[in-house]
Coordinates of C-alpha atoms in Angstrom, one line a residue:
X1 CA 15.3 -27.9 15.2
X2 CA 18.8 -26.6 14.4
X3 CA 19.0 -22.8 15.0
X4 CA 21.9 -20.4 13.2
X5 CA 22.6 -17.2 13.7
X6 CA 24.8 -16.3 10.5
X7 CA 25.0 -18.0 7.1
X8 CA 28.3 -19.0 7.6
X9 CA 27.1 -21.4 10.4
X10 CA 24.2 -22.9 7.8
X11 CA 25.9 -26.7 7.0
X12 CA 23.5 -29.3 7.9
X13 CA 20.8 -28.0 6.4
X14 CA 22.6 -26.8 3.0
X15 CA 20.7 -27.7 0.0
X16 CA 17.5 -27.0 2.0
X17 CA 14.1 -25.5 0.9
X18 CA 14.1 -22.1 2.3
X19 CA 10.9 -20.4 3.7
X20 CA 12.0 -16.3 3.4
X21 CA 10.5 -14.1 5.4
X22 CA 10.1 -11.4 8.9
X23 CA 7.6 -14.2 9.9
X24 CA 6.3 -10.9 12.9
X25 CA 4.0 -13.1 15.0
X26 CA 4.1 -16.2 12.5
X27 CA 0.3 -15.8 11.6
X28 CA -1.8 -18.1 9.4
X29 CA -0.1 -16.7 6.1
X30 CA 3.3 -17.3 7.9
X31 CA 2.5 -20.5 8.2
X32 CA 1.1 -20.9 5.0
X33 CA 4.8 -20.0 3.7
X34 CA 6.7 -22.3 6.2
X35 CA 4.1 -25.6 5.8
X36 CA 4.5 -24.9 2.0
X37 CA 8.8 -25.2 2.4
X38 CA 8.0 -28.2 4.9
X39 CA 6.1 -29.9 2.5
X40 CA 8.1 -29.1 -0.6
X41 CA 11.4 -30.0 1.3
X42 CA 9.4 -33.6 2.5
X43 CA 8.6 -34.5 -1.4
X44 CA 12.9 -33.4 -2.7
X45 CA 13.6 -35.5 0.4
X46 CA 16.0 -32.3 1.5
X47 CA 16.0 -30.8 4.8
X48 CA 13.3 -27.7 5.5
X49 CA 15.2 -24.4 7.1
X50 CA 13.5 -20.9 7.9
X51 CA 15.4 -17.5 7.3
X52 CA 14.1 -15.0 9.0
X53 CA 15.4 -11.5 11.1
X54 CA 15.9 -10.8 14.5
X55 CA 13.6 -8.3 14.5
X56 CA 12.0 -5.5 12.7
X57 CA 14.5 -3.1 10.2
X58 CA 13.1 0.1 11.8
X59 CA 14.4 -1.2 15.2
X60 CA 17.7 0.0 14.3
X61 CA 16.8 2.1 11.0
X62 CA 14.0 4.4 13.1
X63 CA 12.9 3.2 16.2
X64 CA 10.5 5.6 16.7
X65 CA 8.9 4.3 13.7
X66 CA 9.1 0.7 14.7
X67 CA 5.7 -1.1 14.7
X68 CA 4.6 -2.9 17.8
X69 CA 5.8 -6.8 17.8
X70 CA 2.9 -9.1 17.6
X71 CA 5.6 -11.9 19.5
X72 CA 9.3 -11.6 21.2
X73 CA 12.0 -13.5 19.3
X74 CA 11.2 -16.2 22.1
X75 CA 7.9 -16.7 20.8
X76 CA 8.6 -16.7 17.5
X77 CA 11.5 -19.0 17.6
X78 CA 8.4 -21.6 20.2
X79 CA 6.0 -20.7 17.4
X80 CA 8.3 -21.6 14.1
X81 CA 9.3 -25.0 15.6
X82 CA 6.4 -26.6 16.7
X83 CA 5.8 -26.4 12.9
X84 CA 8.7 -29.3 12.2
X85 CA 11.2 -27.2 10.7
X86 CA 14.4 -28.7 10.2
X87 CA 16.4 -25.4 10.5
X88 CA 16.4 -21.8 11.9
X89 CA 18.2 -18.9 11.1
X90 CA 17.9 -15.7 12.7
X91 CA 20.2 -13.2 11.0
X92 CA 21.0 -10.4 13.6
X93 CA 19.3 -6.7 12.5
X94 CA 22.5 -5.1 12.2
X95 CA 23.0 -1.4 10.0
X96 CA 25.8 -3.9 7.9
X97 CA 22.7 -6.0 6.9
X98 CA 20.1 -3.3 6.2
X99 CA 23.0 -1.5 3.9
X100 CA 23.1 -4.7 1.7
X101 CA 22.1 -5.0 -1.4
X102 CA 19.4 -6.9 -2.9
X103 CA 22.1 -8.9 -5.3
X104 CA 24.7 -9.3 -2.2
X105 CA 21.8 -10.2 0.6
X106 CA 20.9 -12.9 -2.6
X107 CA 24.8 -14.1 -3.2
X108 CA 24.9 -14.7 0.5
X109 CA 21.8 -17.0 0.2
X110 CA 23.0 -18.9 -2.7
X111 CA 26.3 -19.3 -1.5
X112 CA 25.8 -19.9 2.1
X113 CA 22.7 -22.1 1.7
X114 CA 22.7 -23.5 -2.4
X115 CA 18.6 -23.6 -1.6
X116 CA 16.8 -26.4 -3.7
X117 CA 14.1 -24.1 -3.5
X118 CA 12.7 -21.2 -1.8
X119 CA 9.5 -20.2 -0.7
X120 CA 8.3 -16.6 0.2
X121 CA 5.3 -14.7 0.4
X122 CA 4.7 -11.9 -2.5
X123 CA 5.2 -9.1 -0.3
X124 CA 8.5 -9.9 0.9
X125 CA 10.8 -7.3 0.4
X126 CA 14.4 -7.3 1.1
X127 CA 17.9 -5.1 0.6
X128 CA 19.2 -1.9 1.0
X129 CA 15.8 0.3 1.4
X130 CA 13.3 -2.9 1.0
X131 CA 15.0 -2.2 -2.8
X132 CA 14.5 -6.1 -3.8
X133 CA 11.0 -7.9 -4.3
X134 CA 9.8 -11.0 -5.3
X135 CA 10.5 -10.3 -8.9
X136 CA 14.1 -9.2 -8.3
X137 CA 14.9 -12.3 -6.1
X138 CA 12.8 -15.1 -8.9
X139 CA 14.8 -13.3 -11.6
X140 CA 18.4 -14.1 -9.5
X141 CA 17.7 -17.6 -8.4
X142 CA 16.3 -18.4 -11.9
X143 CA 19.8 -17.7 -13.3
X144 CA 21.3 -19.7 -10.9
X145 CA 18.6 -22.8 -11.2
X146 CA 16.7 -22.0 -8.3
X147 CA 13.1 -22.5 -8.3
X148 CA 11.6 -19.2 -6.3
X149 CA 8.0 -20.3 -4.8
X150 CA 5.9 -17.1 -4.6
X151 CA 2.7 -17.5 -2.5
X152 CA -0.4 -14.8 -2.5
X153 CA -1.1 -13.1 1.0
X154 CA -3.9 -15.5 3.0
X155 CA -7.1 -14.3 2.5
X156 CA -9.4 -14.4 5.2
X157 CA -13.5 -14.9 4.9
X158 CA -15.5 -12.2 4.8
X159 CA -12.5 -9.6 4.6
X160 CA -11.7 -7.5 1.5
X161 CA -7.9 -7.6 3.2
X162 CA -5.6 -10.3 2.8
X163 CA -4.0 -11.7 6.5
X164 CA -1.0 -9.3 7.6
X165 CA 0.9 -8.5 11.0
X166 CA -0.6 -4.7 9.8
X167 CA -4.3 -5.5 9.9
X168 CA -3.7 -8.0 13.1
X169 CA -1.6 -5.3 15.0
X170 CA -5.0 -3.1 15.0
X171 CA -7.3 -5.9 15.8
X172 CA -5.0 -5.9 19.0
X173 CA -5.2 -2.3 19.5
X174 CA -8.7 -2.0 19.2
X175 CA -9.8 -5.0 21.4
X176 CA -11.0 -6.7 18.8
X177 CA -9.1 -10.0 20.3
X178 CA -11.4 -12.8 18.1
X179 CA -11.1 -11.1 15.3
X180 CA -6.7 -11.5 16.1
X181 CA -7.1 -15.2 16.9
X182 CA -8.7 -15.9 14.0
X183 CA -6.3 -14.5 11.7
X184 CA -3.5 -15.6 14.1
X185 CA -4.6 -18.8 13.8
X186 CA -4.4 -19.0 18.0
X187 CA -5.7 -16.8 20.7
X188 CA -3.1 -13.7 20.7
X189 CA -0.7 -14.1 23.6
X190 CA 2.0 -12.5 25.4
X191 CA 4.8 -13.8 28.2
X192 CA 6.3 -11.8 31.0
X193 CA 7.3 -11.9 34.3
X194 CA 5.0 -11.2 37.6
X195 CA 6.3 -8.2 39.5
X196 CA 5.1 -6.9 43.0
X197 CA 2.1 -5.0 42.8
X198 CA 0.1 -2.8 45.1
X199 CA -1.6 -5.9 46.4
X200 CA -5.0 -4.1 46.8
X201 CA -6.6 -7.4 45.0
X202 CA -5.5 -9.5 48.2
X203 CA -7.5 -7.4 50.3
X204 CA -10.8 -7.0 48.2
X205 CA -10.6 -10.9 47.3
X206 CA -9.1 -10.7 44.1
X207 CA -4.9 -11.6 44.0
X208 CA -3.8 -10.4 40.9
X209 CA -0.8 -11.5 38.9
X210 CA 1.1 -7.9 37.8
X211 CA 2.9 -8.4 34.9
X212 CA 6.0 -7.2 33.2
X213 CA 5.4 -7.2 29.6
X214 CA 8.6 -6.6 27.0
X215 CA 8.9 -2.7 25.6
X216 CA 7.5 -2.5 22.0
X217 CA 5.0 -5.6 22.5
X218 CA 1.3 -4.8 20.9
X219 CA -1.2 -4.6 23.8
X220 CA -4.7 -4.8 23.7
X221 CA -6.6 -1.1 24.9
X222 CA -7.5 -0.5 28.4
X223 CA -10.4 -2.8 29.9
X224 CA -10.9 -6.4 31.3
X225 CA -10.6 -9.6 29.0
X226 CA -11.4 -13.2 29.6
X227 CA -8.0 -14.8 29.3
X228 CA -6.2 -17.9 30.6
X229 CA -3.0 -18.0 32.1
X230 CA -0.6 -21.3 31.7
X231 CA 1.7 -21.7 34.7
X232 CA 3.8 -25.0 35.1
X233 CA 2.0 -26.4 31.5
X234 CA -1.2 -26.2 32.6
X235 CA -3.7 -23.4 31.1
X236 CA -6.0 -22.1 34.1
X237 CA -9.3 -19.6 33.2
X238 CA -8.4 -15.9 34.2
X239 CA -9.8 -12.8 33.9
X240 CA -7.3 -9.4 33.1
X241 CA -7.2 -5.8 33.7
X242 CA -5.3 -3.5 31.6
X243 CA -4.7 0.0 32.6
X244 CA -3.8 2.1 35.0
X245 CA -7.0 1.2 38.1
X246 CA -8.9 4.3 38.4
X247 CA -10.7 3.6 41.2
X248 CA -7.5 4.2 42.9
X249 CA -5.2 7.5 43.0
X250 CA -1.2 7.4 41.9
X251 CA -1.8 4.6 39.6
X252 CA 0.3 3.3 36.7
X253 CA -1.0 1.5 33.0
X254 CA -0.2 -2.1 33.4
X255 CA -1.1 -5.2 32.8
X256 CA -3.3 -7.7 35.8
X257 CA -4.4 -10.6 35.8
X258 CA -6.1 -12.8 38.5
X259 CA -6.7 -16.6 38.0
X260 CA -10.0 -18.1 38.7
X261 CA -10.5 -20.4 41.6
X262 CA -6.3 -20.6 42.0
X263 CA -4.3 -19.2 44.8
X264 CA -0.3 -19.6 45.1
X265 CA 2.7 -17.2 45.1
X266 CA 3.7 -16.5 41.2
X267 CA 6.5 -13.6 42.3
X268 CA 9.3 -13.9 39.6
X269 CA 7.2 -17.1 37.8
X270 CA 7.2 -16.3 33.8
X271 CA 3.5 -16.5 32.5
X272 CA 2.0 -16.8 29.0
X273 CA -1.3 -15.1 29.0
X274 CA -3.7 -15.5 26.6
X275 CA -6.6 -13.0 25.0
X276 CA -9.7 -14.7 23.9
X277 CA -12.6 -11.9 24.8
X278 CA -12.6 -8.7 25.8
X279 CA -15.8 -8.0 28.5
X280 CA -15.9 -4.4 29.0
X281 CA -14.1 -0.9 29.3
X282 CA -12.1 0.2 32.2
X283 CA -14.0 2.1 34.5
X284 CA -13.6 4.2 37.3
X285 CA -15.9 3.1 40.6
X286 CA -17.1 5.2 43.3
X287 CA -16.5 2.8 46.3
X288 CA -14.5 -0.6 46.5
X289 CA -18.1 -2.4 46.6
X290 CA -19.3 -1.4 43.6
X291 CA -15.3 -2.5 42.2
X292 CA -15.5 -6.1 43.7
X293 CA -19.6 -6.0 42.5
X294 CA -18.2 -5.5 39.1
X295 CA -15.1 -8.0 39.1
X296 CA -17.2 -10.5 40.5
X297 CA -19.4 -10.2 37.2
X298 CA -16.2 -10.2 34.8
X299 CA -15.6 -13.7 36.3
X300 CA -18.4 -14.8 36.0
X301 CA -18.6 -13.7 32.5
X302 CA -15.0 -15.1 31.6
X303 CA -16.2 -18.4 32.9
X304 CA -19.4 -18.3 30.2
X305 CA -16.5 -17.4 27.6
X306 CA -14.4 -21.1 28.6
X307 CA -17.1 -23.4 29.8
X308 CA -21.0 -22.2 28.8
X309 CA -19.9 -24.0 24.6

């Protein structure tokens, strides 16, 4: 997969089918758009390129107002090309972007790209103030003899809402971390760094793996979740603690995580860590026993989540 990072770099994969989109966590309706440009792209016999943004408009419009990112740019750029795309381009969130017009953001398109066809989900929006919709950009390309593909938000069974970053962003806030994978499409995951800790889980028979997770990434609530960790390629079962230990005085909110039956030094290793369950609240213990009593339960418990199927 090619990647671009302005239109003017776009010449190999001119003429392409175009999926449009912020593609935030490139969910199952995400993919619907992307597999639909794939395919389309397969039966011109032209090449298949993704548009998308660096990141969110708010970033630089409000940041205050920014919604939590279901995925860093690394992610999404892992996530977008293990679907086949032939192309990627990530226009940079710049003020000089955001102040464009619909008609001029389209003009660039057309004349940077000449799409065979493009493909976009009916909410897209796009322009100065999120101005141009799917209407506005169908109603352009037809005039030029572009084809404008518009597909209806994923619906999901059982669910009066369609799929959306919105409605999985407060699955993840609210634990519910199933519910995320299945609109996902995956188990919802995060990467960062391990940091030095307070190594307290050393000492009670528990090493932990502390985590540095990017600012303004969603994160499930405060408790313990069954999880897996994938180190060197290989996806080991693990057990996590978010929040900020209780038990203990001058703590801090972060993110632990110790891997079952493993031992090793993972100081400065980059880990993706994965949510499948979460097992129970964060609680506050009167005496270290009753803390290892408990953890001692959780793994047992995220075990039952991997291997009692």
């Amino acid at each position: 997969m090619e990647i671009y990072h302005s239109f003017a770099e776009i010449k190999a994969c001119r003429h392409a089918v175009v999926a449009l989109g912020t593609f935030d966590g490139v969910h199952s309706g995400h993919r619907q758009v992307i597999q639909t440009a794939i395919d389309e792209a397969a039966a011109l016999g032209v090449t298949s390129l993704v548009i998308t943004f660096s990141a969110h408009p708010l970033s630089v419009l409000a940041p205050e107002k920014e919604p939590l990112r279901l995925a860093t740019l690394e992610q999404k750029i892992e996530y977008i090309e293990q679907l086949g795309v032939d192309g990627l381009l990530i226009l940079p969130v710049t003020r000089e972007l955001l102040g464009e017009s619909p008609e001029d953001f389209s003009r660039s398109l057309l004349t940077y790209v000449q799409p065979a066809e493009i493909v976009v989900g009916t909410n897209f929006t796009y322009g100065r103030g999120a101005a141009g919709n799917t209407a506005a950009l169908t109603a352009f390309m037809k005039a030029e003899g572009v084809p404008v593909k518009a597909l209806a938000l994923l619906g999901a069974p059982g669910r009066e809402r369609p799929v959306s970053s919105t409605v999985i962003r407060e699955c993840v806030a609210s634990g519910r971390m199933e519910e995320a994978a299945s609109l996902l499409g995956r188990p919802f995951e995060m990467t960062g760094e391990v940091v030095k800790g307070d190594r307290r889980g050393n000492a009670i028979g528990f090493a932990t793996a502390n985590m540095l997770i990017p600012v303004h990434i969603a994160l499930p609530p405060d408790g313990v979740y069954a999880t897996t960790i994938t180190l060197d390629g290989k996806e080991y079962p693990a057990m996590t603690n978010i929040g900020s230990n209780p038990t203990f005085s001058r703590q801090y909110r972060r993110v632990e995580t110790h891997i079952i039956n493993w031992s090793g030094n993972l100081y400065g290793k980059k880990l993706r860590l994965r949510f499948y369950k979460r097992l129970r609240d964060e609680k506050k213990f009167d005496s270290i026993t009753e803390l290892v009593a408990a953890m001692k339960n959780d793994e047992k418990n995220a075990l039952l989540q991997f291997f009692d199927k």
